Amino acid sequence: TIGTIADQFLFNAFVVGGFVRDLLLRKANIDLDIVVEGDGIAFARKLGQHLGGRVREHERFGTATIILPQDLKIDIATARLEYYEYPAALPTVELSSIKLDLYRRDFTINAMAIQLNPEHFGRLVDFFNSQNDLKQMAIKVLHNLSFVDDPTRIFRAVRFEKRMDFTIARHTERLIRNAVKMNLFGKADDPRFFTELKLLLNEENASPALERLAELGLFPFLWPDLKPHLSIDRRFRHCLVQTQRSIAWFKLLYLTDRYEPWIIYLLTIMSRSSMTVLANFCDRFQLPQRNRTMLLSEKQLADNASHHLSARSELKNSDIFVAFRELHIEGLLYLMAVARKTEVKKAVSAYVTTLRHQAPLLNGDDLKQLGYRPGPPFKKMLEALLLARLDGLTSTRDDEIAFLND
Ligand code: CTP
């Protein structure tokens, strides 16, 4: 379809980037990035109409996104024809625009295209020896200024290296180290730094990627308050492994529950930092308000809960419930990873697997039938019933009625 519509417009159309990389690696990838040599927006409108999708246009960049049912989306970009005027009488050269588009990308492995026009359907466009780098499992930039153009690519290099078990090529690694040394990162005010860090921390196993970031000297940029040795010391490594374990444990038990791993990792990394330091991090990297609020409140609640529970000699189920009830899964798994006391870890486990799902046997309707009048005290009564049940003081409805009468 895409190729046929492109033909109607007399454009060349290509699928590019990660989709092609993953196709050659035989990995699933549902994000389609299309580049057309022509008016991308007009093309997107037509294609959107044809596929029955909604089209979001970004006029300024000549890009558009077609949103299809079931979270499917197609990004469309325009590769502009560029003409290079040579001085004197030499002719103007038209550089193939798809080539220029691909040359501006991050790494060779992401710089291939597959043509979609029916006549050339499936033709692999590989100007930069990308297939070879894919075979060699190498992450290579296309030119020396790549990280100067876009320092967020450093995070991408590490993310791809660890995800696919590739290696950042020697020269590319040198360029990264130079970029870091030249303090290219003085400013963190590009919101894409956070976007990329988040993507890295949401990968299947973020620990090796974090160690790599530390080794490439990025920790002082990300977390200036962590003492240099702290960034890679044993305790820190241990916490990362524990984080990975607690996430894996939760995933195994609750396959379909949603949570955001990056929050757990960030909380772990900054577990010994103050609230002010965490707030500064959020400001520096321009986190959306929603993320900022979540991080700060989970840290506060989790640290308080841990403090509170550690001070107790004997833990009742109701203590655990009250300490944890406002926490999200992210805060709970963070606590499970960093808590030093086994009792606290056990408490998180008990809460996540059983306590949080408990409810009293009587409900609001039962209370009404028993002659209690609805109102704010209702909530208190139900809570008292729940806590009693958690501590084993009641186990039947009659127990609960008796408990209310006491
Ligand atoms: N890209 C780039 N520089 C960046 C970000 C992206 O050159 N800083 C290019 C790459 O060619 C990449 C494409 O834009 O393949 C799409 O970006 P994105 O969807 O972030 O990357 P994917 O390679 O699809 O990665 P993922 O598999 O994680 O979705």
PDB file of N, CA and C and ligand atoms in Angstrom, residues 17-18 21-22 29 33 104-106 110 150 152-153 156 159-160 163 192, ligand 1:
ATOM      1  N   GLY A  17      15.746   2.773   9.462  1.00  0.00           N
ATOM      2  CA  GLY A  17      16.102   2.783  10.885  1.00  0.00           C
ATOM      3  C   GLY A  17      15.954   1.449  11.581  1.00  0.00           C
ATOM      4  N   GLY A  18      15.443   1.538  12.836  1.00  0.00           N
ATOM      5  CA  GLY A  18      15.376   0.369  13.719  1.00  0.00           C
ATOM      6  C   GLY A  18      14.588  -0.798  13.133  1.00  0.00           C
ATOM      7  N   ARG A  21      16.954  -2.671  10.826  1.00  0.00           N
ATOM      8  CA  ARG A  21      17.948  -3.341  11.687  1.00  0.00           C
ATOM      9  C   ARG A  21      17.343  -4.609  12.273  1.00  0.00           C
ATOM     10  N   ASP A  22      16.168  -4.464  12.883  1.00  0.00           N
ATOM     11  CA  ASP A  22      15.557  -5.609  13.565  1.00  0.00           C
ATOM     12  C   ASP A  22      15.081  -6.677  12.575  1.00  0.00           C
ATOM     13  N   ASN A  29       9.645  -5.829  15.483  1.00  0.00           N
ATOM     14  CA  ASN A  29       9.647  -4.385  15.739  1.00  0.00           C
ATOM     15  C   ASN A  29       8.394  -3.834  15.074  1.00  0.00           C
ATOM     16  N   ASP A  33       9.113   3.343  10.624  1.00  0.00           N
ATOM     17  CA  ASP A  33       9.595   4.678  10.264  1.00  0.00           C
ATOM     18  C   ASP A  33       9.725   4.732   8.758  1.00  0.00           C
ATOM     19  N   ARG A 104      22.645  11.224   8.337  1.00  0.00           N
ATOM     20  CA  ARG A 104      22.441  12.048   9.538  1.00  0.00           C
ATOM     21  C   ARG A 104      22.007  11.231  10.749  1.00  0.00           C
ATOM     22  N   ARG A 105      21.887   9.950  10.589  1.00  0.00           N
ATOM     23  CA  ARG A 105      21.401   9.123  11.693  1.00  0.00           C
ATOM     24  C   ARG A 105      22.501   8.747  12.670  1.00  0.00           C
ATOM     25  N   ASP A 106      22.088   8.046  13.769  1.00  0.00           N
ATOM     26  CA  ASP A 106      23.037   7.831  14.856  1.00  0.00           C
ATOM     27  C   ASP A 106      24.143   6.813  14.547  1.00  0.00           C
ATOM     28  N   ASN A 110      21.662   1.565  12.232  1.00  0.00           N
ATOM     29  CA  ASN A 110      20.332   2.187  12.129  1.00  0.00           C
ATOM     30  C   ASN A 110      20.195   3.001  10.852  1.00  0.00           C
ATOM     31  N   ASP A 150      24.661  15.531  18.549  1.00  0.00           N
ATOM     32  CA  ASP A 150      23.594  15.005  19.397  1.00  0.00           C
ATOM     33  C   ASP A 150      24.164  14.112  20.499  1.00  0.00           C
ATOM     34  N   THR A 152      22.933  13.005  23.092  1.00  0.00           N
ATOM     35  CA  THR A 152      22.046  11.984  23.675  1.00  0.00           C
ATOM     36  C   THR A 152      22.317  10.623  23.034  1.00  0.00           C
ATOM     37  N   ARG A 153      23.019  10.645  21.904  1.00  0.00           N
ATOM     38  CA  ARG A 153      23.339   9.384  21.227  1.00  0.00           C
ATOM     39  C   ARG A 153      24.267   8.502  22.056  1.00  0.00           C
ATOM     40  N   ARG A 156      22.190   6.140  23.681  1.00  0.00           N
ATOM     41  CA  ARG A 156      21.672   5.171  22.705  1.00  0.00           C
ATOM     42  C   ARG A 156      22.718   4.109  22.389  1.00  0.00           C
ATOM     43  N   ARG A 159      22.764   1.739  25.189  1.00  0.00           N
ATOM     44  CA  ARG A 159      21.512   0.968  25.215  1.00  0.00           C
ATOM     45  C   ARG A 159      21.539  -0.149  24.176  1.00  0.00           C
ATOM     46  N   PHE A 160      21.935   0.175  22.959  1.00  0.00           N
ATOM     47  CA  PHE A 160      21.971  -0.852  21.908  1.00  0.00           C
ATOM     48  C   PHE A 160      23.059  -1.890  22.203  1.00  0.00           C
ATOM     49  N   ARG A 163      21.661  -4.148  24.892  1.00  0.00           N
ATOM     50  CA  ARG A 163      20.447  -4.858  24.504  1.00  0.00           C
ATOM     51  C   ARG A 163      20.763  -6.014  23.555  1.00  0.00           C
ATOM     52  N   ARG A 192      15.661  15.435  25.749  1.00  0.00           N
ATOM     53  CA  ARG A 192      15.925  14.102  25.204  1.00  0.00           C
ATOM     54  C   ARG A 192      16.928  13.314  26.030  1.00  0.00           C
TER      55      ARG A 192
HETATM   56  N1  CTP B   1      17.846   8.480  15.492  1.00  0.00           N
HETATM   57  C1  CTP B   1      19.042   9.203  15.411  1.00  0.00           C
HETATM   58  N2  CTP B   1      19.476   9.940  16.478  1.00  0.00           N
HETATM   59  C2  CTP B   1      18.756   9.969  17.630  1.00  0.00           C
HETATM   60  C3  CTP B   1      17.545   9.250  17.720  1.00  0.00           C
HETATM   61  C4  CTP B   1      17.125   8.511  16.628  1.00  0.00           C
HETATM   62  O1  CTP B   1      19.689   9.169  14.396  1.00  0.00           O
HETATM   63  N3  CTP B   1      19.199  10.693  18.664  1.00  0.00           N
HETATM   64  C5  CTP B   1      17.396   7.695  14.308  1.00  0.00           C
HETATM   65  C6  CTP B   1      17.931   6.275  14.217  1.00  0.00           C
HETATM   66  O2  CTP B   1      18.212   5.999  12.873  1.00  0.00           O
HETATM   67  C7  CTP B   1      16.797   5.395  14.685  1.00  0.00           C
HETATM   68  C8  CTP B   1      15.570   6.210  14.242  1.00  0.00           C
HETATM   69  O3  CTP B   1      15.983   7.573  14.318  1.00  0.00           O
HETATM   70  O4  CTP B   1      16.829   4.134  14.098  1.00  0.00           O
HETATM   71  C9  CTP B   1      14.334   5.975  15.087  1.00  0.00           C
HETATM   72  O5  CTP B   1      14.571   6.305  16.440  1.00  0.00           O
HETATM   73  P1  CTP B   1      14.047   5.387  17.623  1.00  0.00           P
HETATM   74  O6  CTP B   1      12.662   4.951  17.364  1.00  0.00           O
HETATM   75  O7  CTP B   1      14.365   6.065  18.906  1.00  0.00           O
HETATM   76  O8  CTP B   1      15.081   4.190  17.493  1.00  0.00           O
HETATM   77  P2  CTP B   1      14.998   2.672  17.126  1.00  0.00           P
HETATM   78  O9  CTP B   1      16.281   2.386  16.441  1.00  0.00           O
HETATM   79  O10 CTP B   1      13.741   2.310  16.448  1.00  0.00           O
HETATM   80  O11 CTP B   1      15.123   2.053  18.570  1.00  0.00           O
HETATM   81  P3  CTP B   1      14.181   1.079  19.385  1.00  0.00           P
HETATM   82  O12 CTP B   1      14.502  -0.273  18.838  1.00  0.00           O
HETATM   83  O13 CTP B   1      14.628   1.251  20.791  1.00  0.00           O
HETATM   84  O14 CTP B   1      12.779   1.536  19.143  1.00  0.00           O
END
